[in-house]
Short mmCIF file of N, CA and C in Angstrom, two decimals:
data_model
loop_
_atom_site.label_atom_id
_atom_site.label_comp_id
_atom_site.label_asym_id
_atom_site.label_seq_id
_atom_site.Cartn_x
_atom_site.Cartn_y
_atom_site.Cartn_z
N MET M 146 0.83 -1.17 0.00
CA MET M 146 0.00 0.00 0.00
C MET M 146 0.88 1.24 0.00
N ALA M 147 0.64 2.14 -0.92
CA ALA M 147 1.45 3.35 -1.03
C ALA M 147 0.99 4.38 -0.02
N SER M 148 1.94 5.15 0.52
CA SER M 148 1.61 6.22 1.45
C SER M 148 1.08 7.42 0.69
N LEU M 149 0.50 8.35 1.42
CA LEU M 149 -0.02 9.57 0.82
C LEU M 149 1.11 10.32 0.13
N GLY M 150 1.01 10.52 -1.17
CA GLY M 150 1.99 11.30 -1.90
C GLY M 150 3.10 10.51 -2.54
N VAL M 151 3.20 9.23 -2.30
CA VAL M 151 4.27 8.44 -2.89
C VAL M 151 3.73 7.73 -4.12
N ARG M 152 4.50 7.73 -5.18
CA ARG M 152 4.04 7.10 -6.42
C ARG M 152 3.96 5.60 -6.23
N ARG M 153 3.06 4.99 -6.95
CA ARG M 153 2.95 3.53 -6.91
C ARG M 153 4.04 2.94 -7.80
N MET M 154 4.37 1.70 -7.56
CA MET M 154 5.47 1.08 -8.27
C MET M 154 5.22 0.97 -9.77
N ASN M 155 3.97 0.86 -10.19
CA ASN M 155 3.68 0.73 -11.62
C ASN M 155 3.56 2.08 -12.31
N GLN M 156 3.70 3.17 -11.56
CA GLN M 156 3.62 4.50 -12.15
C GLN M 156 5.01 4.92 -12.63
N PRO M 157 5.18 5.18 -13.92
CA PRO M 157 6.51 5.52 -14.43
C PRO M 157 6.93 6.93 -14.03
N LEU M 158 8.25 7.12 -13.93
CA LEU M 158 8.81 8.42 -13.60
C LEU M 158 9.02 9.25 -14.85
N GLY M 159 9.13 10.56 -14.69
CA GLY M 159 9.49 11.44 -15.79
C GLY M 159 8.32 11.85 -16.67
N ILE M 160 8.69 12.42 -17.81
CA ILE M 160 7.73 12.94 -18.78
C ILE M 160 7.80 12.09 -20.04
N ARG M 161 6.66 11.66 -20.54
CA ARG M 161 6.62 10.86 -21.75
C ARG M 161 6.61 11.79 -22.96
N VAL M 162 7.59 11.60 -23.84
CA VAL M 162 7.68 12.35 -25.09
C VAL M 162 7.79 11.31 -26.21
N CYS M 163 6.76 11.25 -27.03
CA CYS M 163 6.66 10.24 -28.10
C CYS M 163 6.83 8.84 -27.55
N CYS M 164 7.95 8.21 -27.85
CA CYS M 164 8.13 6.82 -27.44
C CYS M 164 9.12 6.65 -26.30
N CYS M 165 9.59 7.74 -25.71
CA CYS M 165 10.56 7.61 -24.62
C CYS M 165 10.19 8.54 -23.46
N ARG M 166 10.91 8.40 -22.38
CA ARG M 166 10.68 9.22 -21.19
C ARG M 166 11.92 10.06 -20.91
N ILE M 167 11.67 11.35 -20.57
CA ILE M 167 12.77 12.23 -20.21
C ILE M 167 12.56 12.71 -18.77
N CYS M 168 13.61 13.22 -18.18
CA CYS M 168 13.56 13.72 -16.78
C CYS M 168 13.05 12.65 -15.84
N THR M 169 13.62 11.45 -15.93
CA THR M 169 13.14 10.34 -15.10
C THR M 169 13.56 10.48 -13.64
N CYS M 170 14.38 11.49 -13.33
CA CYS M 170 14.76 11.70 -11.93
C CYS M 170 13.67 12.43 -11.16
N ILE M 171 12.70 13.01 -11.85
CA ILE M 171 11.65 13.78 -11.19
C ILE M 171 10.44 12.89 -10.93
N ASN M 172 9.95 12.94 -9.71
CA ASN M 172 8.80 12.15 -9.29
C ASN M 172 7.55 13.03 -9.36
N PHE M 173 6.92 13.11 -10.53
CA PHE M 173 5.73 13.92 -10.68
C PHE M 173 4.54 13.31 -9.95
N GLY M 174 4.64 12.05 -9.60
CA GLY M 174 3.57 11.40 -8.85
C GLY M 174 3.35 12.07 -7.51
N PHE M 175 4.43 12.54 -6.88
CA PHE M 175 4.27 13.23 -5.60
C PHE M 175 3.64 14.60 -5.79
N VAL M 176 4.08 15.33 -6.81
CA VAL M 176 3.56 16.69 -7.02
C VAL M 176 2.06 16.67 -7.26
N LEU M 177 1.57 15.65 -7.94
CA LEU M 177 0.14 15.57 -8.25
C LEU M 177 -0.67 14.85 -7.17
N SER M 178 -0.01 14.39 -6.11
CA SER M 178 -0.72 13.72 -5.02
C SER M 178 -1.30 14.77 -4.07
N PRO M 179 -2.19 14.36 -3.17
CA PRO M 179 -2.74 15.34 -2.21
C PRO M 179 -1.67 16.03 -1.35
N GLY M 180 -0.65 15.28 -0.92
CA GLY M 180 0.43 15.88 -0.14
C GLY M 180 1.23 16.89 -0.95
N GLY M 181 1.48 16.57 -2.21
CA GLY M 181 2.21 17.49 -3.07
C GLY M 181 1.41 18.74 -3.39
N LEU M 182 0.13 18.57 -3.64
CA LEU M 182 -0.73 19.73 -3.91
C LEU M 182 -0.85 20.62 -2.67
N LEU M 183 -0.86 20.01 -1.50
CA LEU M 183 -0.90 20.79 -0.26
C LEU M 183 0.36 21.64 -0.13
N LYS M 184 1.52 21.05 -0.44
CA LYS M 184 2.77 21.80 -0.38
C LYS M 184 2.80 22.91 -1.44
N LEU M 185 2.28 22.63 -2.62
CA LEU M 185 2.22 23.67 -3.66
C LEU M 185 1.32 24.83 -3.24
N MET M 186 0.20 24.52 -2.58
CA MET M 186 -0.67 25.59 -2.09
C MET M 186 0.02 26.41 -1.00
N GLN M 187 0.78 25.74 -0.13
CA GLN M 187 1.54 26.45 0.90
C GLN M 187 2.55 27.40 0.26
N LEU M 188 3.25 26.90 -0.76
CA LEU M 188 4.22 27.75 -1.46
C LEU M 188 3.54 28.91 -2.16
N GLY M 189 2.39 28.66 -2.77
CA GLY M 189 1.67 29.72 -3.47
C GLY M 189 1.20 30.82 -2.53
N LEU M 190 0.64 30.44 -1.39
CA LEU M 190 0.19 31.44 -0.42
C LEU M 190 1.36 32.21 0.17
N ALA M 191 2.47 31.53 0.44
CA ALA M 191 3.65 32.23 0.96
C ALA M 191 4.18 33.22 -0.06
N THR M 192 4.17 32.83 -1.34
CA THR M 192 4.64 33.73 -2.40
C THR M 192 3.74 34.96 -2.51
N LEU M 193 2.43 34.75 -2.50
CA LEU M 193 1.50 35.88 -2.58
C LEU M 193 1.64 36.81 -1.38
N CYS M 194 1.73 36.25 -0.19
CA CYS M 194 1.89 37.07 1.01
C CYS M 194 3.19 37.87 0.95
N GLU M 195 4.26 37.20 0.59
CA GLU M 195 5.57 37.88 0.52
C GLU M 195 5.54 39.00 -0.51
N GLY M 196 4.93 38.76 -1.65
CA GLY M 196 4.84 39.79 -2.68
C GLY M 196 4.04 41.00 -2.21
N LEU M 197 2.90 40.77 -1.57
CA LEU M 197 2.11 41.88 -1.06
C LEU M 197 2.84 42.65 0.04
N LEU M 198 3.51 41.90 0.91
CA LEU M 198 4.23 42.55 2.00
C LEU M 198 5.36 43.43 1.49
N ILE M 199 6.09 42.93 0.50
CA ILE M 199 7.21 43.70 -0.04
C ILE M 199 6.72 44.88 -0.88
N ARG M 200 5.74 44.64 -1.72
CA ARG M 200 5.27 45.69 -2.64
C ARG M 200 4.53 46.81 -1.92
N TYR M 201 3.63 46.45 -1.01
CA TYR M 201 2.79 47.46 -0.38
C TYR M 201 3.13 47.73 1.09
N GLY M 202 3.79 46.80 1.76
CA GLY M 202 4.06 46.99 3.18
C GLY M 202 5.36 47.68 3.49
N VAL M 203 6.41 47.38 2.75
CA VAL M 203 7.73 47.95 3.04
C VAL M 203 7.73 49.48 2.96
N PRO M 204 7.06 50.11 1.98
CA PRO M 204 7.07 51.58 1.99
C PRO M 204 6.42 52.21 3.25
N TYR M 205 5.57 51.45 3.92
CA TYR M 205 4.90 51.96 5.12
C TYR M 205 5.37 51.20 6.36
N ALA M 206 6.60 50.75 6.35
CA ALA M 206 7.13 49.98 7.47
C ALA M 206 7.13 50.78 8.76
N ASP M 207 7.30 52.08 8.67
CA ASP M 207 7.27 52.90 9.88
C ASP M 207 5.88 52.89 10.53
N SER M 208 4.84 52.88 9.71
CA SER M 208 3.47 52.85 10.25
C SER M 208 3.10 51.47 10.76
N ILE M 209 3.52 50.44 10.04
CA ILE M 209 3.12 49.07 10.39
C ILE M 209 3.92 48.55 11.58
N GLY M 210 5.20 48.83 11.60
CA GLY M 210 6.05 48.42 12.72
C GLY M 210 6.50 46.97 12.64
N GLN M 211 6.63 46.35 13.81
CA GLN M 211 7.15 44.98 13.91
C GLN M 211 6.24 43.92 13.31
N ALA M 212 4.98 44.25 13.09
CA ALA M 212 4.07 43.29 12.47
C ALA M 212 4.55 42.92 11.07
N LEU M 213 5.08 43.90 10.35
CA LEU M 213 5.61 43.63 9.01
C LEU M 213 6.83 42.72 9.07
N THR M 214 7.75 43.02 9.98
CA THR M 214 8.95 42.20 10.13
C THR M 214 8.60 40.77 10.52
N SER M 215 7.68 40.63 11.43
CA SER M 215 7.25 39.31 11.89
C SER M 215 6.64 38.50 10.74
N PHE M 216 5.77 39.13 9.99
CA PHE M 216 5.10 38.43 8.89
C PHE M 216 6.08 38.10 7.77
N LEU M 217 6.99 39.04 7.45
CA LEU M 217 8.01 38.77 6.43
C LEU M 217 8.89 37.59 6.83
N ALA M 218 9.31 37.55 8.08
CA ALA M 218 10.15 36.45 8.55
C ALA M 218 9.41 35.11 8.48
N THR M 219 8.15 35.12 8.89
CA THR M 219 7.35 33.89 8.86
C THR M 219 7.20 33.36 7.44
N THR M 220 6.78 34.24 6.51
CA THR M 220 6.58 33.77 5.14
C THR M 220 7.89 33.34 4.50
N GLY M 221 8.96 34.06 4.77
CA GLY M 221 10.26 33.71 4.18
C GLY M 221 10.77 32.36 4.65
N HIS M 222 10.71 32.14 5.95
CA HIS M 222 11.22 30.87 6.49
C HIS M 222 10.34 29.68 6.10
N CYS M 223 9.05 29.88 6.15
CA CYS M 223 8.15 28.77 5.78
C CYS M 223 8.23 28.46 4.29
N PHE M 224 8.36 29.48 3.46
CA PHE M 224 8.52 29.26 2.02
C PHE M 224 9.79 28.47 1.73
N THR M 225 10.89 28.85 2.36
CA THR M 225 12.16 28.17 2.13
C THR M 225 12.11 26.71 2.55
N THR M 226 11.63 26.44 3.74
CA THR M 226 11.61 25.06 4.23
C THR M 226 10.64 24.20 3.43
N THR M 227 9.47 24.72 3.12
CA THR M 227 8.50 23.96 2.32
C THR M 227 9.04 23.71 0.92
N GLY M 228 9.71 24.69 0.34
CA GLY M 228 10.31 24.52 -0.99
C GLY M 228 11.38 23.45 -0.99
N ILE M 229 12.22 23.44 0.05
CA ILE M 229 13.26 22.41 0.14
C ILE M 229 12.64 21.03 0.30
N LEU M 230 11.62 20.92 1.15
CA LEU M 230 10.94 19.63 1.31
C LEU M 230 10.32 19.16 0.00
N LEU M 231 9.68 20.07 -0.73
CA LEU M 231 9.06 19.70 -2.01
C LEU M 231 10.12 19.24 -3.01
N LEU M 232 11.25 19.94 -3.07
CA LEU M 232 12.33 19.51 -3.98
C LEU M 232 12.87 18.14 -3.60
N CYS M 233 13.07 17.92 -2.31
CA CYS M 233 13.56 16.61 -1.87
C CYS M 233 12.59 15.50 -2.23
N TYR M 234 11.30 15.74 -2.02
CA TYR M 234 10.31 14.72 -2.32
C TYR M 234 10.16 14.49 -3.81
N CYS M 235 10.37 15.52 -4.61
CA CYS M 235 10.24 15.37 -6.06
C CYS M 235 11.40 14.59 -6.67
N PHE M 236 12.57 14.70 -6.06
CA PHE M 236 13.74 14.06 -6.64
C PHE M 236 14.11 12.74 -5.97
N SER M 237 13.44 12.37 -4.89
CA SER M 237 13.81 11.14 -4.20
C SER M 237 12.62 10.53 -3.48
N ASP M 238 12.29 9.31 -3.87
CA ASP M 238 11.24 8.58 -3.16
C ASP M 238 11.67 8.25 -1.74
N LYS M 239 12.96 7.97 -1.56
CA LYS M 239 13.47 7.63 -0.23
C LYS M 239 13.34 8.81 0.73
N SER M 240 13.55 10.01 0.22
CA SER M 240 13.44 11.20 1.08
C SER M 240 12.06 11.31 1.68
N TYR M 241 11.04 11.05 0.89
CA TYR M 241 9.68 11.14 1.41
C TYR M 241 9.49 10.19 2.59
N GLY M 242 9.90 8.95 2.41
CA GLY M 242 9.73 7.97 3.47
C GLY M 242 10.54 8.29 4.72
N LEU M 243 11.77 8.77 4.52
CA LEU M 243 12.63 9.03 5.68
C LEU M 243 12.26 10.31 6.42
N ILE M 244 11.96 11.37 5.68
CA ILE M 244 11.64 12.64 6.34
C ILE M 244 10.24 12.61 6.92
N ARG M 245 9.30 12.06 6.17
CA ARG M 245 7.90 12.06 6.61
C ARG M 245 7.72 11.21 7.86
N GLN M 246 8.49 10.12 7.99
CA GLN M 246 8.32 9.27 9.16
C GLN M 246 9.04 9.82 10.39
N SER M 247 9.89 10.84 10.19
CA SER M 247 10.54 11.47 11.34
C SER M 247 9.61 12.51 11.95
N LEU M 248 10.02 13.01 13.09
CA LEU M 248 9.21 14.00 13.80
C LEU M 248 9.41 15.40 13.22
N PHE M 249 10.41 15.58 12.34
CA PHE M 249 10.74 16.90 11.81
C PHE M 249 9.56 17.57 11.13
N GLU M 250 8.93 16.88 10.21
CA GLU M 250 7.87 17.52 9.43
C GLU M 250 6.65 17.85 10.30
N THR M 251 6.35 17.01 11.25
CA THR M 251 5.24 17.30 12.16
C THR M 251 5.53 18.56 12.97
N LEU M 252 6.74 18.64 13.51
CA LEU M 252 7.10 19.82 14.31
C LEU M 252 7.19 21.07 13.45
N PHE M 253 7.76 20.94 12.26
CA PHE M 253 7.88 22.11 11.39
C PHE M 253 6.51 22.67 11.04
N HIS M 254 5.60 21.82 10.59
CA HIS M 254 4.29 22.31 10.18
C HIS M 254 3.47 22.83 11.37
N GLY M 255 3.61 22.22 12.52
CA GLY M 255 2.94 22.73 13.72
C GLY M 255 3.47 24.11 14.10
N LEU M 256 4.79 24.26 14.08
CA LEU M 256 5.40 25.56 14.39
C LEU M 256 5.05 26.60 13.32
N ALA M 257 5.07 26.20 12.05
CA ALA M 257 4.72 27.12 10.97
C ALA M 257 3.28 27.59 11.10
N SER M 258 2.39 26.69 11.48
CA SER M 258 0.99 27.06 11.67
C SER M 258 0.86 28.10 12.79
N CYS M 259 1.53 27.86 13.91
CA CYS M 259 1.49 28.82 15.02
C CYS M 259 2.09 30.16 14.62
N MET M 260 3.19 30.13 13.88
CA MET M 260 3.83 31.37 13.44
C MET M 260 2.92 32.15 12.50
N TYR M 261 2.29 31.45 11.56
CA TYR M 261 1.38 32.14 10.63
C TYR M 261 0.20 32.75 11.38
N PHE M 262 -0.40 32.00 12.30
CA PHE M 262 -1.55 32.52 13.03
C PHE M 262 -1.16 33.74 13.88
N SER M 263 0.00 33.66 14.55
CA SER M 263 0.39 34.78 15.41
C SER M 263 0.80 36.00 14.59
N SER M 264 1.56 35.81 13.52
CA SER M 264 1.99 36.98 12.73
C SER M 264 0.82 37.57 11.93
N ALA M 265 -0.12 36.74 11.49
CA ALA M 265 -1.30 37.27 10.79
C ALA M 265 -2.18 38.05 11.77
N SER M 266 -2.29 37.58 13.00
CA SER M 266 -3.07 38.31 14.01
C SER M 266 -2.42 39.66 14.32
N TYR M 267 -1.11 39.66 14.43
CA TYR M 267 -0.39 40.91 14.70
C TYR M 267 -0.55 41.88 13.52
N MET M 268 -0.49 41.35 12.29
CA MET M 268 -0.68 42.20 11.12
C MET M 268 -2.11 42.72 11.06
N GLY M 269 -3.07 41.91 11.43
CA GLY M 269 -4.45 42.36 11.48
C GLY M 269 -4.64 43.50 12.47
N PHE M 270 -4.00 43.38 13.63
CA PHE M 270 -4.04 44.45 14.61
C PHE M 270 -3.43 45.73 14.04
N ALA M 271 -2.28 45.60 13.39
CA ALA M 271 -1.61 46.77 12.80
C ALA M 271 -2.48 47.40 11.72
N CYS M 272 -3.14 46.58 10.93
CA CYS M 272 -4.02 47.11 9.88
C CYS M 272 -5.16 47.92 10.46
N VAL M 273 -5.81 47.38 11.49
CA VAL M 273 -6.97 48.06 12.06
C VAL M 273 -6.55 49.33 12.80
N VAL M 274 -5.47 49.27 13.55
CA VAL M 274 -5.08 50.40 14.40
C VAL M 274 -4.36 51.50 13.62
N TRP M 275 -3.42 51.14 12.73
CA TRP M 275 -2.58 52.15 12.09
C TRP M 275 -2.91 52.41 10.62
N LEU M 276 -3.27 51.38 9.88
CA LEU M 276 -3.47 51.58 8.44
C LEU M 276 -4.90 52.00 8.09
N HIS M 277 -5.88 51.49 8.78
CA HIS M 277 -7.27 51.83 8.46
C HIS M 277 -7.57 53.33 8.59
N PRO M 278 -7.11 54.01 9.64
CA PRO M 278 -7.35 55.46 9.70
C PRO M 278 -6.72 56.22 8.51
N GLN M 279 -5.55 55.79 8.07
CA GLN M 279 -4.92 56.43 6.91
C GLN M 279 -5.70 56.13 5.63
N PHE M 280 -6.27 54.94 5.55
CA PHE M 280 -7.07 54.55 4.39
C PHE M 280 -8.32 55.42 4.27
N LEU M 281 -8.91 55.77 5.39
CA LEU M 281 -10.11 56.60 5.39
C LEU M 281 -9.81 58.05 4.99
N VAL M 282 -8.61 58.51 5.26
CA VAL M 282 -8.26 59.91 5.02
C VAL M 282 -7.58 60.13 3.67
N ARG M 283 -6.69 59.23 3.30
CA ARG M 283 -5.89 59.42 2.09
C ARG M 283 -6.45 58.60 0.92
N PRO M 284 -6.84 59.27 -0.16
CA PRO M 284 -7.30 58.51 -1.34
C PRO M 284 -6.12 57.80 -2.01
N GLY M 285 -6.37 56.62 -2.51
CA GLY M 285 -5.32 55.86 -3.19
C GLY M 285 -4.32 55.20 -2.25
N PHE M 286 -4.67 55.04 -1.00
CA PHE M 286 -3.80 54.40 -0.01
C PHE M 286 -4.02 52.89 -0.07
N TRP M 287 -3.18 52.21 -0.84
CA TRP M 287 -3.39 50.78 -1.12
C TRP M 287 -2.75 49.85 -0.11
N ALA M 288 -2.03 50.39 0.84
CA ALA M 288 -1.38 49.53 1.82
C ALA M 288 -2.40 48.79 2.69
N TYR M 289 -3.49 49.47 3.06
CA TYR M 289 -4.48 48.84 3.92
C TYR M 289 -5.16 47.63 3.26
N PRO M 290 -5.71 47.76 2.03
CA PRO M 290 -6.32 46.56 1.43
C PRO M 290 -5.31 45.45 1.16
N ALA M 291 -4.09 45.82 0.78
CA ALA M 291 -3.08 44.81 0.49
C ALA M 291 -2.66 44.06 1.75
N MET M 292 -2.46 44.78 2.84
CA MET M 292 -2.06 44.12 4.10
C MET M 292 -3.21 43.31 4.68
N THR M 293 -4.44 43.78 4.45
CA THR M 293 -5.60 42.99 4.89
C THR M 293 -5.66 41.67 4.12
N ALA M 294 -5.46 41.73 2.81
CA ALA M 294 -5.44 40.50 2.01
C ALA M 294 -4.29 39.60 2.44
N ALA M 295 -3.14 40.20 2.77
CA ALA M 295 -1.98 39.40 3.19
C ALA M 295 -2.26 38.67 4.50
N TYR M 296 -2.87 39.35 5.46
CA TYR M 296 -3.08 38.63 6.71
C TYR M 296 -4.22 37.62 6.60
N TYR M 297 -5.19 37.83 5.72
CA TYR M 297 -6.19 36.78 5.46
C TYR M 297 -5.52 35.56 4.85
N MET M 298 -4.62 35.78 3.88
CA MET M 298 -3.90 34.66 3.28
C MET M 298 -2.97 34.00 4.30
N GLY M 299 -2.48 34.77 5.26
CA GLY M 299 -1.66 34.20 6.33
C GLY M 299 -2.45 33.23 7.17
N TYR M 300 -3.71 33.57 7.46
CA TYR M 300 -4.58 32.62 8.19
C TYR M 300 -4.81 31.36 7.36
N ALA M 301 -5.00 31.51 6.05
CA ALA M 301 -5.20 30.34 5.18
C ALA M 301 -3.94 29.47 5.16
N ALA M 302 -2.77 30.11 5.09
CA ALA M 302 -1.51 29.36 5.10
C ALA M 302 -1.33 28.64 6.43
N GLY M 303 -1.70 29.30 7.52
CA GLY M 303 -1.62 28.65 8.83
C GLY M 303 -2.53 27.42 8.90
N LEU M 304 -3.70 27.53 8.31
CA LEU M 304 -4.62 26.39 8.28
C LEU M 304 -4.04 25.24 7.44
N LEU M 305 -3.45 25.56 6.28
CA LEU M 305 -2.83 24.52 5.46
C LEU M 305 -1.68 23.83 6.19
N HIS M 306 -0.87 24.60 6.90
CA HIS M 306 0.22 23.99 7.66
C HIS M 306 -0.31 23.15 8.82
N ALA M 307 -1.42 23.57 9.43
CA ALA M 307 -2.02 22.76 10.49
C ALA M 307 -2.52 21.43 9.94
N ILE M 308 -3.15 21.46 8.77
CA ILE M 308 -3.61 20.22 8.13
C ILE M 308 -2.42 19.32 7.82
N ASP M 309 -1.35 19.91 7.29
CA ASP M 309 -0.16 19.11 6.96
C ASP M 309 0.49 18.56 8.23
N ALA M 310 0.47 19.31 9.32
CA ALA M 310 1.01 18.81 10.59
C ALA M 310 0.20 17.61 11.07
N TYR M 311 -1.11 17.69 10.93
CA TYR M 311 -1.97 16.57 11.33
C TYR M 311 -1.69 15.33 10.48
N LEU M 312 -1.58 15.53 9.14
CA LEU M 312 -1.28 14.40 8.26
C LEU M 312 0.10 13.82 8.54
N SER M 313 1.07 14.69 8.82
CA SER M 313 2.42 14.21 9.15
C SER M 313 2.41 13.43 10.45
N PHE M 314 1.65 13.90 11.42
CA PHE M 314 1.57 13.20 12.70
C PHE M 314 0.90 11.84 12.53
N LYS M 315 -0.16 11.77 11.73
CA LYS M 315 -0.80 10.48 11.45
C LYS M 315 0.19 9.51 10.80
N HIS M 316 0.97 10.02 9.85
CA HIS M 316 1.97 9.17 9.18
C HIS M 316 3.05 8.74 10.18
N PHE M 317 3.48 9.65 11.04
CA PHE M 317 4.49 9.36 12.05
C PHE M 317 4.00 8.28 13.02
N ARG M 318 2.76 8.39 13.46
CA ARG M 318 2.20 7.41 14.39
C ARG M 318 2.00 6.05 13.73
N ARG M 319 1.65 6.05 12.45
CA ARG M 319 1.43 4.80 11.72
C ARG M 319 2.73 4.04 11.53
N VAL M 320 3.82 4.77 11.27
CA VAL M 320 5.10 4.12 11.00
C VAL M 320 5.78 3.67 12.27
N SER M 321 5.69 4.49 13.34
CA SER M 321 6.42 4.12 14.56
C SER M 321 5.63 3.27 15.50
#
């Protein structure tokens, strides 16, 4: 029985081009599995949050304060670690089995979920207290809607990491 996200033995690796296969080192079976799609959604939300924070938040860093720094650090670290895990799983079936069965992924996703929830809450507070009054007074002040969207996406990313932590813990308990 194959684990969540691991390709089955009869599923070929790589990309089929005419009569042959290329890039056989890449395990696309994981990317298209529920675990792989969950990681891709985590990466997508982190990318969107980071882009909004840099584009619209950095110019108003004095108004936003430490909430911006906290959220930038959270998205940056979670994006990097999730990206590395996704690359490892795409290029090695053994990596999936060895990393997923360890406690690392459970702890990482649990901590990432807590970090996203806390930094998104702090950003929400900063938006309501400091950015919303400026939004009401200054026309064309796009920092408030952008930071509001960023902290909403931060809550969604925290939820995705919590789901992944639960799935990792179930896998950890099943193996050990």
